[in-house]
């Protein structure tokens, strides 16, 4: 029996979603017509697509026209970051240094290739954005001596550590510091949040937070890989990098996948409905991991006690331990976990998130992320804690070998 503790990378497809997908694919729904076509089959698929979009919008508390379907969170992030850079070529992107690579790499590419400005915010030791840093970054260009901010992007919950930002406070600070509180006012700075790691884990409120754009994906919530969405305020201008049929409000082209859209809508509905119950249950398991692992010498919780966090992620760092050796030993013991974001899997490098939080390179290389999901039970946690001492001992031996001559 294996123990899967990498739900932050991908969660299993929910049984309800799997059944719906199977029925859609075998009933004739799954691809015999283009939902943009004007014939009877196309109109039927178009109606089902509109229904899925409306259901997704209803679950998120937004308008259906604000929901753009994408292939996942990475594409949604890239669309908004790159789209704003292209829409305002003389502007400046403002992002936190602990963002997902979909945001950070898109922003750096835009800065290098399009010549837009780029400002990285400061974060504290828990990874929370420093409000004064944010205020300086979005101050009117005439006052601050820099190009005008065209977008602020801060993830609602970090995909590695699980720290949660107070998005309502951050957005309010942007409005105050920029001097423009409404989209029609000169100098208004739109705010985007990558909510991939937050949705279904903590309450997410697009309009209540005052956001202009928000990214989400399905495969963290129990939908198949390959579908996500960008929630986008109606009048926020984005310039796409590619052409095509321009199906999604002229921003994202390509024939829409109706089966995937329906799967995403169902998965989001289920995840939001059970969010509070799962949060309560997983908080107990997370606490058991932190207490059990923390009793071992040289093992530390990454986040301080007072940091808001998702209940599904327990993040640890180790003194003088080789993370790759640790993960390999846990894998051999039947434990599937990770050192951090799976988007950098196979690349031995320190976590950019921990480095931004002020960690030295050694601890930033020696981490373990245990992320929990609907299927995770107390037996899984006990198997992890039983395997961890021997795995850690081996990881420390490996560390000593690699640092012997340094």
Short mmCIF file of C-alpha atoms in Angstrom, two decimals:
data_model
loop_
_atom_site.label_atom_id
_atom_site.label_comp_id
_atom_site.label_asym_id
_atom_site.label_seq_id
_atom_site.Cartn_x
_atom_site.Cartn_y
_atom_site.Cartn_z
CA UNK A 1 0.00 0.00 0.00
CA UNK A 2 1.29 3.45 -0.95
CA UNK A 3 0.63 6.69 0.86
CA UNK A 4 0.01 9.66 -1.44
CA UNK A 5 0.95 13.01 0.11
CA UNK A 6 1.35 15.14 -3.01
CA UNK A 7 -2.15 16.49 -3.54
CA UNK A 8 -0.78 20.01 -4.05
CA UNK A 9 0.75 18.71 -7.28
CA UNK A 10 -2.30 16.76 -8.48
CA UNK A 11 -5.26 15.14 -6.75
CA UNK A 12 -7.08 12.02 -7.93
CA UNK A 13 -10.13 12.55 -10.11
CA UNK A 14 -13.27 12.54 -8.01
CA UNK A 15 -15.53 9.51 -8.60
CA UNK A 16 -18.49 11.77 -9.40
CA UNK A 17 -16.42 13.63 -11.99
CA UNK A 18 -15.03 10.41 -13.49
CA UNK A 19 -18.55 9.04 -13.91
CA UNK A 20 -19.75 12.23 -15.57
CA UNK A 21 -16.78 12.30 -17.95
CA UNK A 22 -17.31 8.65 -18.87
CA UNK A 23 -21.00 9.25 -19.52
CA UNK A 24 -20.26 12.36 -21.58
CA UNK A 25 -17.69 10.55 -23.71
CA UNK A 26 -19.89 7.52 -24.36
CA UNK A 27 -23.23 9.28 -24.80
CA UNK A 28 -22.25 11.26 -27.88
CA UNK A 29 -21.51 14.47 -26.00
CA UNK A 30 -17.76 14.21 -26.22
CA UNK A 31 -16.59 15.72 -29.44
CA UNK A 32 -18.86 15.05 -32.40
CA UNK A 33 -19.52 18.73 -32.81
CA UNK A 34 -17.83 22.06 -32.36
CA UNK A 35 -19.71 24.14 -29.75
CA UNK A 36 -19.27 27.19 -31.99
CA UNK A 37 -20.94 25.52 -34.97
CA UNK A 38 -24.39 26.71 -36.04
CA UNK A 39 -25.90 23.33 -36.87
CA UNK A 40 -28.08 21.40 -34.42
CA UNK A 41 -25.26 19.32 -32.90
CA UNK A 42 -23.09 22.40 -32.50
CA UNK A 43 -25.86 24.40 -30.88
CA UNK A 44 -26.50 21.54 -28.43
CA UNK A 45 -22.83 21.45 -27.44
CA UNK A 46 -22.79 25.24 -27.23
CA UNK A 47 -25.72 25.17 -24.82
CA UNK A 48 -23.96 22.58 -22.65
CA UNK A 49 -20.80 24.71 -22.65
CA UNK A 50 -22.79 27.76 -21.58
CA UNK A 51 -24.41 25.71 -18.82
CA UNK A 52 -21.00 24.54 -17.55
CA UNK A 53 -19.68 28.10 -17.60
CA UNK A 54 -22.72 29.33 -15.70
CA UNK A 55 -22.34 26.57 -13.09
CA UNK A 56 -18.67 27.40 -12.62
CA UNK A 57 -19.46 31.09 -12.33
CA UNK A 58 -22.21 30.37 -9.80
CA UNK A 59 -19.88 28.32 -7.63
CA UNK A 60 -17.30 31.12 -7.70
CA UNK A 61 -19.82 33.93 -7.17
CA UNK A 62 -18.96 35.69 -10.45
CA UNK A 63 -20.71 36.46 -13.72
CA UNK A 64 -20.56 33.82 -16.44
CA UNK A 65 -19.07 36.34 -18.87
CA UNK A 66 -16.14 36.75 -16.48
CA UNK A 67 -15.11 33.08 -16.81
CA UNK A 68 -12.60 32.21 -19.54
CA UNK A 69 -11.85 28.51 -19.94
CA UNK A 70 -8.17 27.53 -20.22
CA UNK A 71 -6.02 24.41 -20.19
CA UNK A 72 -5.14 25.01 -16.52
CA UNK A 73 -3.70 27.44 -14.02
CA UNK A 74 -0.39 27.89 -15.85
CA UNK A 75 -2.07 29.09 -19.01
CA UNK A 76 -4.44 31.31 -17.04
CA UNK A 77 -1.51 32.94 -15.23
CA UNK A 78 0.45 33.41 -18.44
CA UNK A 79 -2.54 34.88 -20.27
CA UNK A 80 -3.10 37.62 -17.73
CA UNK A 81 0.57 38.48 -17.06
CA UNK A 82 1.64 38.43 -20.70
CA UNK A 83 -1.65 39.96 -21.80
CA UNK A 84 -1.23 42.98 -19.54
CA UNK A 85 2.39 43.44 -20.62
CA UNK A 86 1.32 43.50 -24.25
CA UNK A 87 -1.68 45.73 -23.59
CA UNK A 88 0.48 48.36 -21.82
CA UNK A 89 3.98 48.08 -23.33
CA UNK A 90 5.24 51.03 -21.28
CA UNK A 91 3.91 49.65 -18.03
CA UNK A 92 5.38 47.67 -15.16
CA UNK A 93 4.46 44.29 -13.69
CA UNK A 94 4.43 44.02 -9.89
CA UNK A 95 4.65 40.47 -8.54
CA UNK A 96 5.58 38.76 -5.31
CA UNK A 97 8.83 36.76 -5.33
CA UNK A 98 7.07 33.60 -4.11
CA UNK A 99 4.75 33.25 -7.09
CA UNK A 100 4.32 30.10 -9.13
CA UNK A 101 6.72 29.93 -12.11
CA UNK A 102 3.73 30.54 -14.41
CA UNK A 103 3.63 34.10 -13.05
CA UNK A 104 7.31 34.73 -12.33
CA UNK A 105 8.63 33.29 -15.59
CA UNK A 106 5.93 35.04 -17.62
CA UNK A 107 6.77 38.35 -15.95
CA UNK A 108 10.51 37.92 -16.49
CA UNK A 109 9.99 36.94 -20.11
CA UNK A 110 7.79 39.99 -20.66
CA UNK A 111 10.45 42.20 -19.10
CA UNK A 112 13.19 40.71 -21.28
CA UNK A 113 11.31 40.51 -24.57
CA UNK A 114 8.73 43.29 -24.39
CA UNK A 115 10.72 45.83 -22.39
CA UNK A 116 8.13 46.28 -19.67
CA UNK A 117 9.24 47.06 -16.12
CA UNK A 118 9.25 44.45 -13.38
CA UNK A 119 9.09 45.00 -9.62
CA UNK A 120 9.43 42.16 -7.11
CA UNK A 121 7.70 42.78 -3.81
CA UNK A 122 9.19 42.08 -0.40
CA UNK A 123 7.83 39.33 1.85
CA UNK A 124 8.34 38.58 5.53
CA UNK A 125 9.70 35.40 7.07
CA UNK A 126 6.38 33.61 6.49
CA UNK A 127 6.09 34.71 2.87
CA UNK A 128 3.44 37.35 3.50
CA UNK A 129 3.67 40.40 1.24
CA UNK A 130 4.99 43.50 3.01
CA UNK A 131 2.34 46.20 2.64
CA UNK A 132 4.83 49.07 2.54
CA UNK A 133 6.66 47.36 -0.31
CA UNK A 134 3.38 46.99 -2.16
CA UNK A 135 2.48 50.64 -1.60
CA UNK A 136 5.83 51.83 -2.99
CA UNK A 137 5.49 49.60 -6.03
CA UNK A 138 2.07 50.92 -7.07
CA UNK A 139 2.54 54.58 -6.15
CA UNK A 140 1.74 56.91 -9.06
CA UNK A 141 4.65 57.07 -11.50
CA UNK A 142 4.96 60.85 -11.13
CA UNK A 143 5.51 60.45 -7.39
CA UNK A 144 7.76 57.39 -7.44
CA UNK A 145 9.86 58.05 -10.53
CA UNK A 146 9.11 54.75 -12.26
CA UNK A 147 6.85 53.51 -15.05
CA UNK A 148 3.18 53.05 -14.14
CA UNK A 149 2.15 49.69 -12.70
CA UNK A 150 0.04 47.73 -15.18
CA UNK A 151 -0.68 44.70 -12.99
CA UNK A 152 -0.15 43.40 -9.46
CA UNK A 153 -0.03 39.61 -9.11
CA UNK A 154 -0.03 37.91 -5.69
CA UNK A 155 -1.07 34.30 -5.15
CA UNK A 156 -3.82 33.74 -2.59
CA UNK A 157 -2.12 30.66 -1.11
CA UNK A 158 1.42 29.55 -1.81
CA UNK A 159 1.73 26.24 -3.61
CA UNK A 160 4.85 25.22 -1.65
CA UNK A 161 4.43 26.37 1.94
CA UNK A 162 0.66 26.86 2.04
CA UNK A 163 0.85 30.37 3.50
CA UNK A 164 -2.32 32.39 2.85
CA UNK A 165 -2.30 36.07 1.95
CA UNK A 166 -4.95 38.53 3.14
CA UNK A 167 -6.01 39.41 -0.37
CA UNK A 168 -8.71 41.90 0.65
CA UNK A 169 -6.16 43.91 2.62
CA UNK A 170 -3.60 43.73 -0.19
CA UNK A 171 -6.09 44.93 -2.79
CA UNK A 172 -7.24 47.76 -0.51
CA UNK A 173 -3.61 48.86 -0.10
CA UNK A 174 -3.16 48.90 -3.88
CA UNK A 175 -6.23 51.08 -4.29
CA UNK A 176 -5.11 53.45 -1.55
CA UNK A 177 -1.48 53.73 -2.66
CA UNK A 178 -2.27 54.12 -6.36
CA UNK A 179 -4.85 56.80 -5.70
CA UNK A 180 -7.42 55.10 -7.94
CA UNK A 181 -10.16 52.98 -6.43
CA UNK A 182 -12.26 52.30 -9.51
CA UNK A 183 -11.39 50.93 -12.97
CA UNK A 184 -12.54 54.06 -14.75
CA UNK A 185 -10.18 56.28 -12.78
CA UNK A 186 -6.79 57.26 -14.20
CA UNK A 187 -3.94 55.33 -12.63
CA UNK A 188 -6.07 52.32 -11.68
CA UNK A 189 -3.90 49.24 -11.07
CA UNK A 190 -5.59 45.86 -11.67
CA UNK A 191 -4.83 43.01 -9.27
CA UNK A 192 -4.56 39.35 -10.25
CA UNK A 193 -4.37 36.41 -7.88
CA UNK A 194 -3.32 32.85 -8.63
CA UNK A 195 -5.92 31.00 -6.55
CA UNK A 196 -4.94 27.50 -7.68
CA UNK A 197 -3.62 26.47 -4.25
CA UNK A 198 -6.40 28.30 -2.37
CA UNK A 199 -9.64 27.26 -4.07
CA UNK A 200 -11.31 24.45 -2.15
CA UNK A 201 -8.89 24.95 0.76
CA UNK A 202 -9.93 28.39 2.04
CA UNK A 203 -12.83 30.68 1.13
CA UNK A 204 -12.13 32.46 -2.18
CA UNK A 205 -14.05 35.65 -2.95
CA UNK A 206 -13.22 37.29 -6.30
CA UNK A 207 -15.52 40.31 -5.95
CA UNK A 208 -15.29 40.54 -2.16
CA UNK A 209 -11.49 40.76 -2.37
CA UNK A 210 -11.77 43.37 -5.13
CA UNK A 211 -9.81 41.36 -7.70
CA UNK A 212 -9.64 42.05 -11.41
CA UNK A 213 -8.36 38.61 -12.46
CA UNK A 214 -8.00 35.18 -10.83
CA UNK A 215 -6.56 31.87 -12.01
CA UNK A 216 -7.70 28.37 -11.10
CA UNK A 217 -7.21 24.81 -12.29
CA UNK A 218 -9.16 21.58 -12.11
CA UNK A 219 -6.62 18.87 -11.36
CA UNK A 220 -5.99 20.12 -7.82
CA UNK A 221 -9.71 19.75 -7.09
CA UNK A 222 -10.58 16.38 -8.57
CA UNK A 223 -11.08 17.21 -12.26
CA UNK A 224 -8.87 15.69 -14.96
CA UNK A 225 -5.62 17.39 -15.91
CA UNK A 226 -6.00 19.87 -18.76
CA UNK A 227 -8.76 22.27 -17.76
CA UNK A 228 -8.80 25.48 -15.75
CA UNK A 229 -10.13 29.00 -15.91
CA UNK A 230 -9.20 32.65 -15.79
CA UNK A 231 -11.80 34.81 -14.06
CA UNK A 232 -11.46 38.22 -15.66
CA UNK A 233 -13.28 41.47 -15.03
CA UNK A 234 -15.24 42.46 -18.14
CA UNK A 235 -13.31 45.63 -18.98
CA UNK A 236 -9.76 44.55 -18.13
CA UNK A 237 -7.73 44.83 -21.34
CA UNK A 238 -5.46 41.91 -22.28
CA UNK A 239 -3.65 41.52 -25.59
CA UNK A 240 -3.18 37.86 -26.56
CA UNK A 241 0.16 36.68 -27.90
CA UNK A 242 -1.42 34.33 -30.44
CA UNK A 243 -4.26 34.38 -32.93
CA UNK A 244 -6.96 31.88 -33.75
CA UNK A 245 -10.70 31.65 -33.42
CA UNK A 246 -10.62 33.86 -30.31
CA UNK A 247 -13.38 31.82 -28.69
CA UNK A 248 -12.88 32.98 -25.09
CA UNK A 249 -13.70 36.69 -25.27
CA UNK A 250 -11.08 37.12 -27.97
CA UNK A 251 -8.29 36.28 -25.51
CA UNK A 252 -7.90 32.49 -25.65
CA UNK A 253 -8.37 30.67 -28.93
CA UNK A 254 -9.18 27.04 -29.66
CA UNK A 255 -12.19 24.75 -29.83
CA UNK A 256 -13.61 24.49 -26.33
CA UNK A 257 -13.59 21.11 -24.57
CA UNK A 258 -17.18 20.77 -23.37
CA UNK A 259 -16.53 17.54 -21.47
CA UNK A 260 -13.64 19.13 -19.58
CA UNK A 261 -15.65 22.30 -18.87
CA UNK A 262 -18.43 20.22 -17.35
CA UNK A 263 -15.89 18.24 -15.31
CA UNK A 264 -14.33 21.46 -14.00
CA UNK A 265 -17.70 22.91 -13.01
CA UNK A 266 -18.64 19.78 -11.06
CA UNK A 267 -15.25 19.49 -9.34
CA UNK A 268 -15.32 23.14 -8.24
CA UNK A 269 -18.88 22.82 -6.94
CA UNK A 270 -17.96 19.75 -4.89
CA UNK A 271 -14.69 21.23 -3.58
CA UNK A 272 -16.35 24.44 -2.41
CA UNK A 273 -19.26 22.57 -0.83
CA UNK A 274 -16.94 20.42 1.31
CA UNK A 275 -14.23 23.04 1.95
CA UNK A 276 -15.04 23.80 5.57
CA UNK A 277 -15.48 20.14 6.53
CA UNK A 278 -12.23 19.12 4.86
CA UNK A 279 -10.35 22.06 6.37
CA UNK A 280 -11.36 20.98 9.88
CA UNK A 281 -10.41 17.36 9.25
CA UNK A 282 -7.09 18.05 7.52
CA UNK A 283 -5.99 20.59 10.15
CA UNK A 284 -5.78 17.72 12.66
CA UNK A 285 -3.66 15.63 10.29
CA UNK A 286 -1.39 18.57 9.47
CA UNK A 287 -0.81 19.24 13.15
CA UNK A 288 0.09 15.58 13.68
CA UNK A 289 2.72 15.78 10.93
CA UNK A 290 4.28 18.94 12.30
CA UNK A 291 4.36 17.67 15.88
CA UNK A 292 5.57 14.19 14.98
CA UNK A 293 8.26 15.34 12.57
CA UNK A 294 9.21 18.28 14.77
CA UNK A 295 10.10 15.90 17.57
CA UNK A 296 13.03 14.65 15.47
CA UNK A 297 16.32 16.53 15.83
CA UNK A 298 16.97 19.22 13.26
CA UNK A 299 13.44 19.17 11.80
CA UNK A 300 11.48 22.43 11.69
CA UNK A 301 8.13 23.72 10.52
CA UNK A 302 8.68 26.26 7.77
CA UNK A 303 5.77 28.54 8.71
CA UNK A 304 5.50 30.26 12.08
CA UNK A 305 2.51 29.40 14.27
CA UNK A 306 0.76 32.71 13.62
CA UNK A 307 0.81 32.47 9.81
CA UNK A 308 -2.51 31.82 8.10
CA UNK A 309 -2.20 28.65 6.03
CA UNK A 310 -4.13 26.03 4.13
CA UNK A 311 -4.84 22.99 6.29
CA UNK A 312 -3.79 20.63 3.52
CA UNK A 313 -0.07 21.48 3.43
CA UNK A 314 2.56 20.67 6.04
CA UNK A 315 5.94 22.09 5.01
CA UNK A 316 9.19 21.20 6.78
CA UNK A 317 12.86 22.06 6.49
CA UNK A 318 15.79 20.00 7.71
CA UNK A 319 19.25 20.77 9.02
CA UNK A 320 22.04 19.14 6.99
CA UNK A 321 19.87 16.74 4.99
CA UNK A 322 19.86 15.89 1.29
CA UNK A 323 16.29 16.42 0.05
CA UNK A 324 16.67 14.12 -2.96
CA UNK A 325 17.94 11.30 -0.76
CA UNK A 326 15.09 11.92 1.68
CA UNK A 327 12.46 11.77 -1.04
CA UNK A 328 14.00 8.62 -2.52
CA UNK A 329 14.01 6.89 0.87
CA UNK A 330 10.39 7.87 1.49
CA UNK A 331 9.48 6.67 -2.00
CA UNK A 332 11.06 3.27 -1.29
CA UNK A 333 9.04 3.16 1.93
CA UNK A 334 5.84 3.71 -0.04
CA UNK A 335 5.41 7.44 0.65
CA UNK A 336 4.75 9.84 -2.25
CA UNK A 337 5.73 13.37 -1.22
CA UNK A 338 7.72 16.23 -2.72
CA UNK A 339 10.29 18.87 -1.88
CA UNK A 340 8.16 21.67 -3.28
CA UNK A 341 6.52 22.63 -6.54
CA UNK A 342 6.28 19.75 -9.00
CA UNK A 343 6.76 22.31 -11.76
CA UNK A 344 10.48 22.23 -10.97
CA UNK A 345 10.65 18.45 -10.49
CA UNK A 346 13.99 16.97 -11.42
CA UNK A 347 15.81 20.27 -11.06
CA UNK A 348 18.09 20.33 -8.02
CA UNK A 349 17.92 23.91 -6.85
CA UNK A 350 16.96 25.76 -3.69
CA UNK A 351 13.35 26.82 -3.33
CA UNK A 352 12.89 30.37 -4.62
CA UNK A 353 10.03 30.68 -2.15
CA UNK A 354 12.19 29.96 0.90
CA UNK A 355 15.02 32.14 -0.40
CA UNK A 356 12.58 35.06 -0.69
CA UNK A 357 11.46 34.35 2.88
CA UNK A 358 15.03 34.83 4.08
CA UNK A 359 16.20 31.22 4.35
CA UNK A 360 19.80 30.38 3.55
CA UNK A 361 20.53 28.18 0.55
CA UNK A 362 21.13 25.05 2.63
CA UNK A 363 17.73 24.98 4.35
CA UNK A 364 16.08 26.15 1.11
CA UNK A 365 17.40 22.99 -0.54
CA UNK A 366 16.38 20.66 2.31
CA UNK A 367 12.60 20.73 2.43
CA UNK A 368 9.63 18.39 2.44
CA UNK A 369 6.09 19.24 1.39
CA UNK A 370 3.39 16.87 2.57
CA UNK A 371 0.11 17.87 0.95
CA UNK A 372 -3.13 16.18 1.95
CA UNK A 373 -6.42 15.56 0.21
CA UNK A 374 -9.86 13.99 0.48
CA UNK A 375 -8.44 10.46 0.59
CA UNK A 376 -5.78 11.19 3.23
CA UNK A 377 -6.39 9.53 6.59
CA UNK A 378 -4.62 9.21 9.91
CA UNK A 379 -3.07 5.88 8.83
CA UNK A 380 -1.28 7.71 6.02
CA UNK A 381 0.22 10.18 8.47
CA UNK A 382 1.38 7.44 10.81
CA UNK A 383 3.06 5.61 7.93
CA UNK A 384 4.90 8.82 7.03
CA UNK A 385 6.05 9.41 10.60
CA UNK A 386 7.15 5.79 10.95
CA UNK A 387 9.25 6.01 7.78
CA UNK A 388 10.69 9.48 8.38
CA UNK A 389 13.42 8.74 10.99
CA UNK A 390 15.23 6.16 8.85
CA UNK A 391 14.74 8.26 5.70
CA UNK A 392 16.16 11.30 7.45
CA UNK A 393 19.14 9.35 8.73
CA UNK A 394 19.97 8.31 5.18
CA UNK A 395 19.47 11.85 3.92
CA UNK A 396 21.94 13.15 6.49
CA UNK A 397 24.52 10.57 5.49
CA UNK A 398 24.10 11.66 1.88
CA UNK A 399 24.50 15.30 2.89
CA UNK A 400 27.74 14.56 4.70
CA UNK A 401 29.15 12.82 1.62
CA UNK A 402 28.31 15.73 -0.70
CA UNK A 403 29.67 18.32 1.78
CA UNK A 404 32.76 16.33 2.83
CA UNK A 405 35.22 18.46 0.91
CA UNK A 406 33.40 21.77 1.10
#
